[in-house]
PDB file of C-alpha atoms in Angstrom:
ATOM      1  CA  MET A   1      -0.020   0.033  -0.112  1.00 44.00           C
ATOM      2  CA  GLU A   2       1.522   3.183  -1.130  1.00 54.00           C
ATOM      3  CA  GLU A   3       1.463   6.136   1.598  1.00 61.00           C
ATOM      4  CA  LYS A   4      -0.212   9.377   0.307  1.00 60.00           C
ATOM      5  CA  LYS A   5       2.119  12.317   0.808  1.00 63.00           C
ATOM      6  CA  LYS A   6       0.536  15.068   2.891  1.00 61.00           C
ATOM      7  CA  LEU A   7      -0.593  18.186   0.892  1.00 58.00           C
ATOM      8  CA  ARG A   8       1.033  21.149   1.974  1.00 62.00           C
ATOM      9  CA  CYS A   9      -0.157  24.684   0.461  1.00 61.00           C
ATOM     10  CA  PRO A  10       2.889  26.901  -0.059  1.00 62.00           C
ATOM     11  CA  LEU A  11       0.902  30.031  -0.137  1.00 66.00           C
ATOM     12  CA  GLY A  12       3.688  31.955   1.340  1.00 69.00           C
ATOM     13  CA  VAL A  13       5.731  31.582  -1.934  1.00 77.00           C
ATOM     14  CA  PRO A  14       3.368  33.037  -4.417  1.00 82.00           C
ATOM     15  CA  GLY A  15       2.306  35.790  -1.950  1.00 81.00           C
ATOM     16  CA  GLY A  16       5.769  36.675  -1.346  1.00 83.00           C
ATOM     17  CA  ILE A  17       6.566  36.970  -5.100  1.00 86.00           C
ATOM     18  CA  LEU A  18       3.376  38.912  -5.611  1.00 88.00           C
ATOM     19  CA  ALA A  19       4.524  41.388  -2.616  1.00 88.00           C
ATOM     20  CA  THR A  20       7.933  41.778  -4.230  1.00 91.00           C
ATOM     21  CA  LEU A  21       6.249  42.527  -7.663  1.00 92.00           C
ATOM     22  CA  ILE A  22       3.743  44.906  -6.369  1.00 92.00           C
ATOM     23  CA  GLY A  23       6.424  46.493  -4.291  1.00 93.00           C
ATOM     24  CA  LEU A  24       8.630  47.014  -7.486  1.00 94.00           C
ATOM     25  CA  ALA A  25       5.751  48.378  -9.518  1.00 95.00           C
ATOM     26  CA  GLY A  26       5.003  50.741  -6.561  1.00 94.00           C
ATOM     27  CA  ILE A  27       8.268  52.098  -6.517  1.00 95.00           C
ATOM     28  CA  ILE A  28       8.384  52.839 -10.072  1.00 95.00           C
ATOM     29  CA  LEU A  29       4.886  54.506 -10.125  1.00 94.00           C
ATOM     30  CA  ASN A  30       5.583  56.560  -6.929  1.00 93.00           C
ATOM     31  CA  SER A  31       9.099  57.563  -8.083  1.00 93.00           C
ATOM     32  CA  VAL A  32       7.374  58.953 -11.129  1.00 94.00           C
ATOM     33  CA  ASN A  33       4.680  60.732  -9.196  1.00 92.00           C
ATOM     34  CA  PHE A  34       6.991  61.888  -6.476  1.00 92.00           C
ATOM     35  CA  ASN A  35       4.830  60.338  -3.764  1.00 90.00           C
ATOM     36  CA  LEU A  36       7.226  60.039  -0.917  1.00 92.00           C
ATOM     37  CA  SER A  37       4.847  58.145   1.559  1.00 93.00           C
ATOM     38  CA  GLY A  38       3.706  55.651  -1.219  1.00 92.00           C
ATOM     39  CA  LEU A  39       7.336  55.232  -2.108  1.00 93.00           C
ATOM     40  CA  LEU A  40       8.361  54.205   1.417  1.00 94.00           C
ATOM     41  CA  VAL A  41       5.460  51.639   1.580  1.00 93.00           C
ATOM     42  CA  SER A  42       6.349  50.232  -1.743  1.00 93.00           C
ATOM     43  CA  ILE A  43      10.029  49.902  -0.718  1.00 94.00           C
ATOM     44  CA  ALA A  44       9.111  48.223   2.617  1.00 93.00           C
ATOM     45  CA  LEU A  45       6.609  45.823   0.728  1.00 91.00           C
ATOM     46  CA  PHE A  46       9.526  45.080  -1.797  1.00 92.00           C
ATOM     47  CA  LEU A  47      12.008  44.408   0.868  1.00 93.00           C
ATOM     48  CA  MET A  48       9.495  42.105   2.876  1.00 91.00           C
ATOM     49  CA  GLY A  49       8.701  39.868   0.065  1.00 88.00           C
ATOM     50  CA  ALA A  50      11.726  37.702  -0.189  1.00 84.00           C
ATOM     51  CA  PRO A  51      12.233  37.042   3.284  1.00 89.00           C
ATOM     52  CA  PHE A  52       8.528  36.061   3.569  1.00 86.00           C
ATOM     53  CA  VAL A  53       9.283  33.534   0.737  1.00 84.00           C
ATOM     54  CA  ARG A  54      12.351  31.975   2.524  1.00 85.00           C
ATOM     55  CA  ILE A  55      10.533  31.758   6.008  1.00 86.00           C
ATOM     56  CA  THR A  56       7.784  29.879   4.245  1.00 83.00           C
ATOM     57  CA  MET A  57      10.064  27.564   2.561  1.00 83.00           C
ATOM     58  CA  MET A  58      12.090  26.904   5.711  1.00 85.00           C
ATOM     59  CA  VAL A  59       8.775  26.146   7.526  1.00 84.00           C
ATOM     60  CA  HIS A  60       7.831  23.668   4.848  1.00 80.00           C
ATOM     61  CA  SER A  61      10.900  21.788   4.804  1.00 82.00           C
ATOM     62  CA  ALA A  62      10.969  21.499   8.586  1.00 84.00           C
ATOM     63  CA  ASN A  63       7.500  20.051   8.470  1.00 83.00           C
ATOM     64  CA  ASP A  64       8.708  17.454   5.661  1.00 83.00           C
ATOM     65  CA  ARG A  65      11.755  16.487   8.114  1.00 88.00           C
ATOM     66  CA  LEU A  66       9.379  16.058  10.882  1.00 89.00           C
ATOM     67  CA  ASP A  67       7.165  13.859   8.769  1.00 86.00           C
ATOM     68  CA  GLU A  68      10.052  11.753   7.763  1.00 89.00           C
ATOM     69  CA  LEU A  69      11.184  11.433  11.406  1.00 90.00           C
ATOM     70  CA  GLU A  70       7.856  10.419  12.566  1.00 90.00           C
ATOM     71  CA  ARG A  71       7.475   7.910   9.823  1.00 89.00           C
ATOM     72  CA  LYS A  72      10.830   6.254  10.929  1.00 90.00           C
ATOM     73  CA  MET A  73       9.815   6.205  14.520  1.00 90.00           C
ATOM     74  CA  GLN A  74       6.667   4.350  13.498  1.00 88.00           C
ATOM     75  CA  GLU A  75       8.489   1.843  11.485  1.00 87.00           C
ATOM     76  CA  LYS A  76      10.988   1.063  14.377  1.00 83.00           C
ATOM     77  CA  LYS A  77       7.977   0.238  16.722  1.00 73.00           C
TER      78      LYS A  77
END
């Protein structure tokens, strides 16, 4: 009997990429329009996108490792 792999939904990855792209577009648009407050928000959004993706991927890889350890513990019993 083949074991089904648990389905993890990595919504942080597309969310982080989307935040980075929106931040980049906001930087360009707010620079052209000389909107300082919008520019600061866009820069913050741009800088937060990549770490968000990395943290999400780290959490998913840690969950996969824990699942593997749990499976090995079950096999030993």
